[in-house]
Coordinates of C-alpha atoms and ligand atoms in Angstrom, one line a residue:
Chain T
M1439 CA 0.0 0.0 0.0
R1440 CA 1.0 3.6 -0.5
I1441 CA 1.0 6.2 2.3
F1442 CA 0.7 9.9 1.7
V1443 CA 2.2 12.4 4.2
C1444 CA 1.0 16.0 4.0
L1445 CA 3.9 18.4 4.6
G1446 CA 3.7 21.9 5.8
N1447 CA 6.6 24.2 5.1
V1448 CA 6.9 26.4 8.2
P1449 CA 9.3 28.8 9.9
D1450 CA 11.8 27.2 12.3
T1451 CA 10.2 26.9 15.8
T1452 CA 12.7 29.4 17.2
T1453 CA 11.8 32.1 14.7
K1454 CA 10.8 35.5 16.2
A1455 CA 7.4 36.5 15.1
K1456 CA 7.7 39.8 13.1
F1457 CA 5.2 41.4 10.8
T1458 CA 5.3 44.0 8.0
E1459 CA 2.8 46.1 6.1
N1460 CA 1.1 47.6 9.1
N1461 CA 1.2 44.2 10.9
S1462 CA -0.8 42.5 8.3
V1463 CA 1.9 40.2 6.8
F1464 CA 4.3 37.8 8.4
D1465 CA 7.9 39.0 7.8
T1466 CA 9.8 36.2 6.2
T1467 CA 13.1 38.0 6.1
G1468 CA 15.9 35.7 7.4
V1469 CA 13.4 32.9 8.3
Q1470 CA 14.7 29.3 8.2
W1471 CA 12.1 27.0 6.8
I1472 CA 11.5 23.5 8.1
I1473 CA 9.1 20.6 7.8
N1474 CA 6.3 21.2 10.3
P1475 CA 7.4 19.2 13.3
W1476 CA 4.3 17.0 13.5
D1477 CA 4.5 16.2 9.8
E1478 CA 8.2 15.3 10.2
L1479 CA 7.2 12.8 12.9
A1480 CA 4.5 11.5 10.7
L1481 CA 7.0 11.0 7.8
T1482 CA 9.3 9.2 10.2
R1483 CA 6.6 6.8 11.1
A1484 CA 5.6 6.3 7.5
I1485 CA 9.2 5.4 6.6
E1486 CA 9.5 3.0 9.5
L1487 CA 6.3 1.2 8.3
K1488 CA 7.8 0.9 4.8
E1489 CA 10.9 -0.6 6.2
D1490 CA 8.9 -3.1 8.4
A1491 CA 8.7 -6.4 6.6
N1492 CA 5.4 -7.3 8.3
S1493 CA 3.6 -4.3 6.7
S1494 CA 2.4 -4.0 3.2
V1495 CA 3.5 -0.4 2.9
E1496 CA 5.6 0.0 -0.2
K1497 CA 5.7 3.6 -1.0
V1498 CA 5.7 6.9 0.9
T1499 CA 4.8 10.0 -1.0
V1500 CA 4.9 13.5 0.5
I1501 CA 2.4 16.1 -0.7
T1502 CA 2.4 19.8 -0.1
V1503 CA 0.6 23.0 -1.2
G1504 CA 3.3 25.6 -1.7
T1505 CA 5.2 27.7 -4.0
K1506 CA 8.7 26.9 -5.4
S1507 CA 10.2 28.3 -2.2
A1508 CA 8.9 25.2 -0.4
E1509 CA 11.1 22.9 -2.5
P1510 CA 14.1 22.7 -0.2
T1511 CA 11.8 21.5 2.6
I1512 CA 10.3 18.9 0.2
R1513 CA 13.8 17.8 -0.8
K1514 CA 14.6 17.3 2.9
A1515 CA 11.6 15.0 3.2
L1516 CA 12.9 13.0 0.2
A1517 CA 16.3 12.9 1.8
I1518 CA 14.8 11.5 5.0
G1519 CA 13.3 8.7 2.9
A1520 CA 10.1 9.6 1.1
D1521 CA 10.0 8.0 -2.3
D1522 CA 8.5 10.8 -4.3
A1523 CA 6.8 14.2 -3.8
I1524 CA 3.9 16.2 -5.2
R1525 CA 3.9 20.0 -4.9
I1526 CA 0.6 21.7 -5.6
D1527 CA 1.7 25.1 -6.9
A1528 CA -0.2 27.7 -4.8
E1529 CA 0.4 30.0 -1.8
P1530 CA -1.1 28.2 1.2
N1531 CA -3.1 31.0 2.7
D1532 CA -6.2 29.4 4.1
A1533 CA -6.8 25.9 5.5
Y1534 CA -10.0 25.4 3.6
A1535 CA -8.4 26.2 0.3
V1536 CA -5.3 24.0 1.1
A1537 CA -7.5 21.1 2.0
A1538 CA -9.6 21.5 -1.1
Q1539 CA -6.4 21.6 -3.3
L1540 CA -5.0 18.5 -1.6
A1541 CA -8.3 16.7 -2.0
D1542 CA -8.4 17.5 -5.6
V1543 CA -5.2 15.7 -6.3
L1544 CA -5.7 12.9 -3.7
K1545 CA -9.1 11.9 -5.0
D1546 CA -7.5 10.4 -8.1
E1547 CA -4.7 8.6 -6.1
D1548 CA -4.7 5.1 -4.7
F1549 CA -3.6 4.9 -1.1
G1550 CA -3.9 3.1 2.2
F1551 CA -4.0 6.2 4.3
V1552 CA -2.9 9.8 4.4
M1553 CA -1.1 11.2 7.5
C1554 CA -1.4 14.8 8.5
G1555 CA 0.0 16.6 11.5
I1556 CA -2.4 17.8 14.1
E1557 CA -1.4 21.4 13.8
S1558 CA 1.0 23.7 11.8
C1559 CA 3.3 25.7 14.0
D1560 CA 2.6 28.9 12.1
Y1561 CA -1.1 29.6 11.9
N1562 CA -2.1 26.9 14.4
G1563 CA -5.2 26.0 12.5
S1564 CA -5.6 22.3 13.4
A1565 CA -7.7 22.1 10.4
V1566 CA -6.2 20.7 7.2
G1567 CA -6.4 17.0 8.0
G1568 CA -10.0 17.0 9.1
M1569 CA -11.1 19.2 6.2
L1570 CA -9.3 16.9 3.7
S1571 CA -11.1 13.9 5.2
E1572 CA -14.5 15.6 4.7
F1573 CA -13.6 16.7 1.1
L1574 CA -12.7 13.1 0.3
D1575 CA -15.6 11.8 2.3
L1576 CA -13.3 9.3 4.0
P1577 CA -13.2 8.2 7.7
S1578 CA -10.6 10.0 9.8
V1579 CA -9.1 9.5 13.2
S1580 CA -7.6 12.4 15.0
A1581 CA -5.2 12.6 18.0
V1582 CA -3.5 9.5 16.6
A1583 CA -0.5 8.6 18.7
G1584 CA 0.5 5.4 16.9
V1585 CA -0.1 3.5 13.6
E1586 CA 0.5 -0.2 13.1
V1587 CA 0.2 -2.0 9.8
E1588 CA 0.1 -5.8 9.7
G1589 CA 0.0 -6.9 6.1
E1590 CA -3.0 -4.9 4.8
K1591 CA -4.6 -4.4 8.2
V1592 CA -4.2 -1.0 9.9
S1593 CA -4.9 -0.1 13.4
V1594 CA -4.3 3.2 15.2
S1595 CA -4.0 4.3 18.7
R1596 CA -5.9 7.4 19.7
T1597 CA -5.3 9.5 22.7
I1598 CA -8.3 10.1 24.9
D1599 CA -8.5 11.9 28.2
G1600 CA -6.6 9.8 30.7
G1601 CA -5.5 7.1 28.3
K1602 CA -5.8 5.6 24.8
E1603 CA -8.0 3.6 22.5
I1604 CA -7.0 1.1 19.8
I1605 CA -9.1 1.5 16.7
N1606 CA -9.4 -0.8 13.7
I1607 CA -10.2 1.0 10.5
D1608 CA -10.5 -0.1 6.8
T1609 CA -8.3 1.7 4.3
P1610 CA -8.4 4.2 2.8
F1611 CA -8.6 6.8 5.6
I1612 CA -7.0 9.9 7.0
A1613 CA -4.8 9.8 10.2
I1614 CA -4.3 13.1 12.0
V1615 CA -1.3 12.5 14.1
H1616 CA 0.2 14.1 17.2
K1617 CA 2.5 13.2 20.1
G1618 CA 3.7 9.7 20.2
I1619 CA 3.5 8.9 16.5
S1620 CA 7.3 8.6 16.5
I1621 CA 9.7 9.9 19.1
E1622 CA 12.6 11.4 17.3
P1623 CA 12.3 12.7 13.7
R1624 CA 14.7 11.0 11.4
I1625 CA 17.6 12.9 10.2
P1626 CA 18.7 12.7 6.5
A1627 CA 21.9 10.7 5.9
M1628 CA 24.5 11.7 3.3
R1629 CA 23.3 8.9 1.0
G1630 CA 19.7 10.1 1.4
I1631 CA 20.6 13.6 0.5
M1632 CA 22.4 12.4 -2.7
M1633 CA 19.5 10.2 -3.6
A1634 CA 16.9 12.9 -2.9
R1635 CA 18.2 14.9 -5.9
K1636 CA 17.1 12.2 -8.3
K1637 CA 13.7 11.4 -6.7
P1638 CA 10.6 12.6 -8.5
L1639 CA 9.1 15.9 -7.4
N1640 CA 6.0 16.5 -9.4
V1641 CA 4.6 19.9 -9.6
V1642 CA 0.9 20.1 -10.3
E1643 CA -1.4 23.1 -10.9
A1644 CA -3.7 24.1 -8.1
S1645 CA -7.4 24.0 -8.5
E1646 CA -9.4 27.2 -8.2
T1647 CA -10.7 27.4 -4.6
E1648 CA -12.4 29.8 -2.3
L1649 CA -10.8 31.3 0.7
L1650 CA -13.0 31.3 3.8
T1651 CA -10.7 33.1 6.2
D1652 CA -8.5 36.2 6.1
H1653 CA -5.8 36.9 8.6
K1654 CA -6.4 40.6 8.7
S1655 CA -3.8 41.7 11.3
F1656 CA -1.3 40.4 13.8
E1657 CA -0.3 41.5 17.3
L1658 CA 2.6 40.7 19.4
P1659 CA 2.1 39.8 23.1
Q1660 CA 2.3 42.7 25.5
P1661 CA 5.7 42.7 27.2
K1662 CA 5.5 41.0 30.5
P1663 CA 6.3 43.0 33.6
P1664 CA 9.8 41.9 34.8
C1665 CA 9.9 38.7 37.0
K1666 CA 9.8 39.4 40.7
M1667 CA 12.9 37.8 42.1
I1668 CA 12.5 36.2 45.5
D1669 CA 15.4 35.7 47.9
P1670 CA 16.2 32.0 48.0
E1671 CA 16.6 32.4 51.8
N1672 CA 13.1 33.6 52.1
V1673 CA 10.8 31.1 50.2
K1674 CA 7.9 32.2 52.4
E1675 CA 7.8 35.4 50.3
L1676 CA 6.8 33.3 47.3
F1677 CA 4.0 31.8 49.2
D1678 CA 2.8 35.2 50.4
L1679 CA 2.9 36.7 46.9
L1680 CA 0.9 33.8 45.5
Q1681 CA -1.6 34.1 48.2
N1682 CA -2.0 37.9 48.5
E1683 CA -1.0 39.2 45.1
A1684 CA -1.8 36.5 42.7
K1685 CA -4.6 35.3 44.9
I1686 CA -4.1 31.7 44.0
M1687 CA -3.4 29.8 47.2
Chain X
M413 CA -31.2 32.0 14.2
T414 CA -29.2 30.5 17.0
V415 CA -25.7 29.9 18.3
L416 CA -25.1 26.1 18.7
V417 CA -22.6 24.9 21.2
F418 CA -21.4 21.3 21.3
T419 CA -21.0 20.2 25.0
E420 CA -19.1 17.0 25.4
N421 CA -19.6 14.9 28.5
W422 CA -17.3 12.6 30.4
D423 CA -19.1 9.4 31.6
G424 CA -22.3 11.4 31.8
K425 CA -20.9 14.5 33.5
F426 CA -19.9 17.9 32.2
K427 CA -16.7 19.7 33.2
K428 CA -15.7 23.2 33.7
L429 CA -14.7 23.2 30.1
S430 CA -18.4 22.5 29.1
F431 CA -19.6 25.5 31.1
E432 CA -16.9 27.8 29.7
L433 CA -18.1 26.9 26.3
V434 CA -21.7 27.6 27.1
S435 CA -20.8 30.9 28.8
Y436 CA -18.8 31.9 25.7
A437 CA -21.7 30.9 23.4
R438 CA -24.1 33.0 25.5
E439 CA -21.9 36.1 25.0
V440 CA -21.5 35.5 21.3
A441 CA -25.3 35.1 21.1
E442 CA -25.8 38.4 22.9
K443 CA -23.7 40.1 20.3
L444 CA -25.9 38.6 17.5
N445 CA -29.1 38.9 19.5
V446 CA -30.0 35.3 19.1
S447 CA -30.5 32.4 21.4
V448 CA -28.2 29.6 22.6
V449 CA -28.8 25.9 21.9
A450 CA -26.5 23.4 23.6
L451 CA -26.1 20.0 22.0
S452 CA -25.2 17.0 24.2
I453 CA -24.4 13.6 22.7
G454 CA -24.5 10.6 25.0
E455 CA -26.2 9.5 28.3
V456 CA -26.5 12.5 30.5
D457 CA -29.3 12.7 33.1
E458 CA -31.7 15.6 33.2
D459 CA -30.2 17.3 36.3
E460 CA -26.9 17.4 34.6
L461 CA -28.3 18.6 31.3
K462 CA -30.0 21.4 33.2
K463 CA -26.7 22.8 34.4
L464 CA -26.1 24.0 30.9
G465 CA -28.9 26.4 31.4
D466 CA -27.2 27.8 34.5
Y467 CA -24.5 29.2 32.1
G468 CA -26.8 30.5 29.5
A469 CA -28.3 27.8 27.3
D470 CA -31.9 28.5 26.2
K471 CA -32.5 25.1 24.9
I472 CA -30.7 21.8 25.2
V473 CA -30.8 19.2 22.4
S474 CA -29.9 15.8 23.8
I475 CA -29.0 12.8 21.6
T476 CA -28.6 9.3 23.0
N477 CA -27.7 6.6 20.5
D478 CA -25.7 3.5 21.1
H479 CA -23.6 4.1 18.0
L480 CA -22.4 7.4 19.3
K481 CA -20.7 6.0 22.4
T482 CA -17.3 6.3 20.8
L483 CA -16.2 9.2 18.7
D484 CA -16.4 8.5 15.0
N485 CA -15.5 11.7 13.3
Q486 CA -17.6 11.2 10.2
V487 CA -20.7 10.2 12.0
Y488 CA -20.4 13.0 14.6
T489 CA -20.0 15.4 11.8
K490 CA -23.1 14.2 10.2
V491 CA -25.2 14.4 13.4
I492 CA -23.9 17.8 14.4
S493 CA -24.5 19.3 11.0
E494 CA -28.1 18.0 11.0
V495 CA -28.7 19.7 14.3
T496 CA -27.0 22.9 13.0
Q497 CA -29.4 23.0 10.2
K498 CA -32.4 22.0 12.2
E499 CA -31.7 24.8 14.7
N500 CA -30.7 27.3 12.0
A501 CA -27.4 27.9 13.8
K502 CA -25.2 30.6 12.3
V503 CA -22.4 30.1 14.8
L504 CA -21.3 26.7 15.9
I505 CA -18.9 26.5 18.9
L506 CA -16.8 23.5 20.0
S507 CA -13.8 23.1 22.4
H508 CA -10.3 23.3 21.0
N509 CA -9.6 19.9 22.6
N510 CA -9.0 16.6 20.9
T511 CA -12.7 16.1 20.2
G512 CA -13.2 19.6 18.8
K513 CA -10.1 19.4 16.7
A514 CA -11.3 16.1 15.3
I515 CA -14.7 17.2 14.2
A516 CA -14.7 21.0 13.7
P517 CA -12.7 20.9 10.5
R518 CA -14.9 18.3 9.0
L519 CA -18.0 20.4 9.9
S520 CA -16.3 23.3 8.3
V521 CA -16.3 21.5 5.0
K522 CA -19.7 19.9 5.4
L523 CA -21.3 23.2 6.2
K524 CA -19.0 25.3 4.1
A525 CA -18.4 27.3 7.2
A526 CA -15.2 29.2 8.0
L527 CA -13.3 27.8 11.0
G528 CA -11.7 30.0 13.6
S529 CA -9.7 27.7 15.8
G530 CA -8.1 28.0 19.2
L531 CA -9.8 31.2 20.1
I532 CA -9.0 32.9 23.3
R533 CA -11.5 35.8 23.4
L534 CA -14.9 36.8 22.2
P535 CA -15.1 37.9 18.5
S536 CA -14.1 41.6 18.4
E537 CA -16.7 42.3 15.7
V538 CA -19.6 40.4 14.2
D539 CA -19.7 42.3 10.9
P540 CA -17.2 41.3 9.5
F541 CA -17.1 38.4 11.9
T542 CA -13.6 38.8 13.4
V543 CA -12.0 36.4 15.8
Y544 CA -8.9 36.5 17.9
K545 CA -6.5 33.6 18.2
K546 CA -3.0 32.6 19.0
V547 CA -0.6 32.0 16.1
F548 CA 3.0 31.0 15.9
T549 CA 2.3 28.8 18.9
G550 CA 1.8 31.8 21.2
K551 CA 4.4 34.1 19.8
A552 CA 1.7 36.3 18.3
F553 CA -2.0 36.8 18.0
A554 CA -4.1 37.3 14.9
N555 CA -7.4 38.9 14.0
V556 CA -9.0 36.6 11.5
I557 CA -12.1 37.4 9.4
L558 CA -14.4 34.5 8.8
N559 CA -16.1 34.9 5.5
S560 CA -19.1 32.6 5.3
D561 CA -22.7 32.4 6.3
I562 CA -22.1 29.9 9.1
K563 CA -19.1 30.2 11.3
I564 CA -17.4 27.6 13.4
L565 CA -15.4 28.5 16.4
T566 CA -13.2 26.4 18.7
L567 CA -12.4 27.8 22.1
S568 CA -9.1 27.2 23.9
Q569 CA -9.6 25.6 27.3
N570 CA -9.3 27.9 30.3
S571 CA -9.5 31.0 28.3
F572 CA -13.0 32.2 29.1
K573 CA -14.6 32.9 32.4
L574 CA -17.8 31.2 33.7
I575 CA -20.8 33.4 33.6
S576 CA -23.9 32.2 35.5
S577 CA -27.3 32.8 34.3
D578 CA -30.8 32.1 35.6
N579 CA -32.0 30.6 32.3
K580 CA -34.4 27.8 32.6
A581 CA -33.4 25.8 29.6
T582 CA -35.8 23.4 27.8
I583 CA -34.6 20.0 27.0
E584 CA -35.5 18.3 23.7
E585 CA -34.6 14.8 22.6
Y586 CA -33.4 14.4 19.1
S587 CA -33.0 11.0 17.4
T588 CA -30.8 10.2 14.5
D589 CA -30.9 7.3 12.2
I590 CA -27.2 6.3 12.6
Q591 CA -26.7 2.6 12.1
A592 CA -23.9 0.3 13.2
S593 CA -22.8 0.1 9.6
D594 CA -22.1 3.9 9.5
I595 CA -19.3 3.5 12.1
K596 CA -16.1 3.0 10.2
T597 CA -13.8 3.3 13.1
K598 CA -14.1 0.4 15.5
V599 CA -12.7 0.8 19.0
T600 CA -11.3 -2.6 19.9
S601 CA -9.8 -1.7 23.3
T602 CA -9.6 1.1 25.8
D603 CA -7.0 1.8 28.3
K604 CA -7.9 4.7 30.6
Q605 CA -7.2 5.9 34.1
T606 CA -10.3 7.4 35.7
G607 CA -10.4 9.9 38.5
K608 CA -6.9 11.3 37.8
L609 CA -6.8 15.1 37.5
L610 CA -6.0 15.8 33.8
L611 CA -3.2 18.2 33.0
T612 CA -5.4 20.2 30.7
D613 CA -8.1 20.6 33.4
A614 CA -5.8 21.5 36.3
E615 CA -5.8 25.0 37.8
I616 CA -2.3 24.5 39.2
V617 CA 0.5 22.6 37.5
V618 CA 3.9 21.7 39.0
S619 CA 6.4 20.8 36.3
G620 CA 9.9 19.5 36.4
G621 CA 12.7 19.7 33.8
R622 CA 16.0 18.2 33.2
G623 CA 17.3 20.2 36.1
M624 CA 15.7 17.6 38.4
K625 CA 18.5 15.3 37.2
S626 CA 16.7 11.9 37.6
S627 CA 13.3 10.3 37.9
D628 CA 14.2 9.4 41.5
N629 CA 14.0 13.1 42.4
W630 CA 10.3 13.6 41.5
G631 CA 9.1 13.0 45.1
P632 CA 9.0 16.6 46.0
I633 CA 7.3 17.6 42.7
E634 CA 4.6 15.1 43.4
E635 CA 4.2 16.0 47.0
L636 CA 3.9 19.7 46.2
A637 CA 1.3 18.9 43.5
K638 CA -0.7 16.8 45.9
L639 CA -0.7 19.6 48.5
L640 CA -1.8 22.2 46.0
G641 CA -4.4 19.9 44.3
A642 CA -2.3 20.3 41.2
A643 CA -1.4 18.2 38.2
T644 CA 2.2 17.3 37.4
A645 CA 3.9 18.1 34.1
C646 CA 7.4 18.0 32.6
S647 CA 9.5 19.2 29.8
R648 CA 10.2 17.2 26.7
P649 CA 13.6 15.8 27.5
V650 CA 12.2 14.5 30.7
S651 CA 9.5 12.4 29.0
D652 CA 11.9 11.4 26.2
E653 CA 14.2 10.1 28.9
G654 CA 11.4 8.1 30.3
W655 CA 11.6 9.9 33.7
R656 CA 7.9 10.8 33.4
P657 CA 5.0 9.6 31.3
H658 CA 4.5 11.1 27.9
E659 CA 1.2 12.6 28.7
E660 CA 2.9 15.0 31.1
H661 CA 5.0 16.6 28.4
T662 CA 4.0 20.3 27.8
G663 CA 5.1 22.5 25.0
Q664 CA 4.9 22.9 21.2
T665 CA 5.0 19.1 20.7
G666 CA 3.2 18.2 23.8
K667 CA 0.2 19.6 25.7
I668 CA -0.7 23.2 25.5
I669 CA -2.2 24.3 28.8
A670 CA -3.5 27.4 30.5
P671 CA -3.6 26.9 34.2
N672 CA -3.9 29.7 36.8
L673 CA -0.4 28.8 38.1
Y674 CA 2.4 27.0 36.5
I675 CA 5.4 26.2 38.7
A676 CA 8.5 25.4 36.5
V677 CA 11.3 23.7 38.4
G678 CA 14.6 23.0 36.7
I679 CA 13.2 24.0 33.3
S680 CA 15.3 26.3 31.2
G681 CA 12.4 27.9 29.4
A682 CA 13.1 27.0 25.7
I683 CA 10.8 28.7 23.3
Q684 CA 9.2 25.3 22.4
H685 CA 8.5 24.7 26.1
L686 CA 7.0 28.2 26.5
A687 CA 4.7 27.6 23.6
G688 CA 2.8 25.1 25.7
I689 CA 2.6 27.2 28.9
S690 CA 2.7 30.9 28.0
S691 CA -1.0 31.3 28.5
S692 CA -0.7 30.4 32.2
K693 CA -2.0 33.3 34.3
Y694 CA 1.0 33.1 36.7
I695 CA 4.3 31.4 36.1
V696 CA 6.8 30.6 38.9
A697 CA 10.3 29.6 38.0
I698 CA 12.8 27.8 40.3
N699 CA 16.1 27.5 38.6
I700 CA 19.8 27.5 39.6
D701 CA 20.8 29.6 36.7
P702 CA 20.0 33.3 37.0
D703 CA 20.2 33.7 33.2
A704 CA 17.8 30.9 32.4
P705 CA 15.3 32.3 29.8
I706 CA 12.4 30.9 32.0
F707 CA 12.8 34.1 34.2
E708 CA 11.8 36.2 31.2
A709 CA 8.5 34.4 31.0
A710 CA 7.9 34.1 34.8
D711 CA 6.1 36.3 37.2
Y712 CA 7.9 35.1 40.3
G713 CA 11.3 33.6 40.3
I714 CA 13.8 32.0 42.7
V715 CA 17.4 31.4 41.8
G716 CA 18.4 28.4 43.7
D717 CA 18.8 24.6 43.9
A718 CA 15.5 22.9 43.4
H719 CA 16.6 20.1 45.8
K720 CA 16.8 22.7 48.5
I721 CA 14.0 25.1 47.6
L722 CA 11.3 22.5 47.0
P723 CA 11.3 20.9 50.5
E724 CA 11.2 24.4 52.0
L725 CA 8.3 25.4 49.8
I726 CA 6.5 22.1 50.7
S727 CA 6.9 22.8 54.4
I728 CA 5.7 26.3 54.1
V729 CA 2.6 25.2 52.2
K730 CA 1.9 22.5 54.8
E731 CA 2.2 25.0 57.6
N732 CA 0.0 27.6 55.9
L733 CA -2.6 25.7 54.0
S734 CA -3.7 23.1 56.5
Ligands
FAD974 C1 10.9 21.1 17.0 C2 11.1 21.1 18.5 C3 10.0 20.9 19.3 C4 10.2 20.9 20.7 N1 9.1 20.8 21.6 C5 9.3 20.8 22.9 C6 8.2 20.7 23.8 O1 7.0 20.6 23.3 N2 8.4 20.8 25.1 C7 9.6 21.0 25.6 O2 9.7 21.1 26.9 N3 10.7 21.1 24.8 C8 10.6 21.0 23.5 N4 11.7 21.0 22.7 C9 13.0 21.0 23.3 C10 13.4 22.4 23.8 O3 14.1 23.0 22.8 C11 14.4 22.2 25.0 O4 15.5 21.4 24.7 C12 13.7 21.6 26.3 O5 12.5 22.3 26.6 C13 14.7 21.7 27.5 O6 14.1 21.0 28.6 P1 14.6 21.4 30.1 O7 14.3 22.9 30.3 O8 14.0 20.4 31.0 O9 16.1 21.1 30.0 P2 17.4 22.1 30.0 O10 17.3 23.0 28.9 O11 18.5 21.2 30.0 O12 17.3 22.9 31.3 C14 17.5 22.4 32.6 C15 17.4 23.6 33.5 O13 17.5 23.1 34.8 C16 18.3 24.0 35.5 N5 18.9 23.3 36.7 C17 19.9 22.4 36.7 N6 20.1 22.0 37.9 C18 19.2 22.6 38.7 C19 19.0 22.5 40.1 N7 19.7 21.7 40.9 N8 18.0 23.3 40.6 C20 17.3 24.1 39.8 N9 17.5 24.2 38.5 C21 18.5 23.4 37.9 C22 19.4 24.5 34.6 O14 19.8 25.8 35.0 C23 18.5 24.6 33.3 O15 18.0 25.9 33.1 C24 11.5 21.1 21.3 C25 12.6 21.2 20.4 C26 12.4 21.3 19.1 C27 13.6 21.5 18.2

């Protein structure tokens, strides 16, 4: 079976948030772009499944909606071990539009399941995976913390409050993954980097879609008042502040 | 026209989270001058359902159906969109928790409704409908315009106050024709601890980082948490090392929480850690390094050795709180 992994191309998690044009546009000057951390963990799990002799996973394809500027990130995914990639050529501005564009390509593909990260670390929409499922009219499981494939059979583990559930599900479906799907993201090896250059990266035209949301303006958090430092010899003061000033205890 | 709010229950009981959602829905409804309908799925008794009225629901739609006992995203989406249409809801509100994240995006497509997710405040305007949310994992906020007839909002937990109301809500049963064959996700086993205070629900959280040095040193963290009625948490390296269970990990790639008080012990305050805790109302940092970045995020700080400070804090709490 083939697995698709949706990739987001996002600013490195240590990037300072800065905005231009009257705080209406994210300032990308000097930004390092990375694979969205959840998607990177999903990709890692997909590759592990491909390597696992007990699973029928044979091919891992990464798919992204992005402009040419996303290609270094896609190449990195290929270097980590994806077999091929699809880039849908559009600016990813709105979750609904991105999901519609992904669905438009994926509806004609044959796959066991599609993995999406629970959230992108830029606009924090937590939306694309679920939207994609509904566009494709396929079952979805969210908060997926593990995927197992035995031959053609797939089961997932879903996080619930206070524990987890194991769910059996027929393919094809969409897995929206979060913590636990794999522990450490895989790092590309030299050989992988060499091979990635020759792997197919297919660029397809994006379908016309509507945008339902508009990020009109951005704000930075108010600077916090400086931390009140408490004398380590007088821990009682901390308790008093919490009780009388913060009114917590 | 109405505002519809989906109120999840846990073994037949609502939580503070449910009442936050209804309070929020009430305030949104006031802005639009419409009424609030709360939707409950599952076995919840009448007294419990009525509590939703205490926070501003005008009407409660209750659905009990054996096939809805476990969450199947597709089926829940179908049922909730039926109710949205039946109640002529223009705004649909869910929690930004695992359940809300699983179904709100599907509903968005099904109802062709713009989704504003992870909101932390009331909409600033209703025309154009403008919501306020965290972006860049807490490093900034955005005003987002939702351009559609129906709007779907997911509210971050602990970001809205409870507002009581003297509404006497009416309760209406609603039945759906969901069949066993509609359920495509079959839960084969469940492994769950009940009765434990969940990190996401806790008002106070005591959290340890790599500065605690080893899993053997967690006694004081647990003791302090117990005294304060708090949940315990940790930084990512701590759960990666297996010192603490994974569900305690907070941050960008763990849980995102907003307690009233977060006590960070031996945590340096990396930006990815802060992403999970920066919405806490108060942050206390205990760290041996005066230059640790956690002090920039904290309200109160003590520079010192956790192994010395924690036992002192514990005895002070014992003396003063009992
Ligand atoms: C993509 C990505 C995602 C990430 N996601 C997360 C995440 O979700 N959550 C997360 O936590 N991290 C995350 N990280 C890791 C993060 O960058 C930091 O490495 C991590 O938060 C550090 O954990 P720590 O503060 O426990 O350890 P350290 O940074 O090692 O800090 C230990 C602290 O303990 C102090 N200390 C030492 N001894 C004592 C003592 N005796 N008493 C008091 N203080 C003492 C030290 O001064 C130091 O400040 C992520 C990283 C990446 C790249």
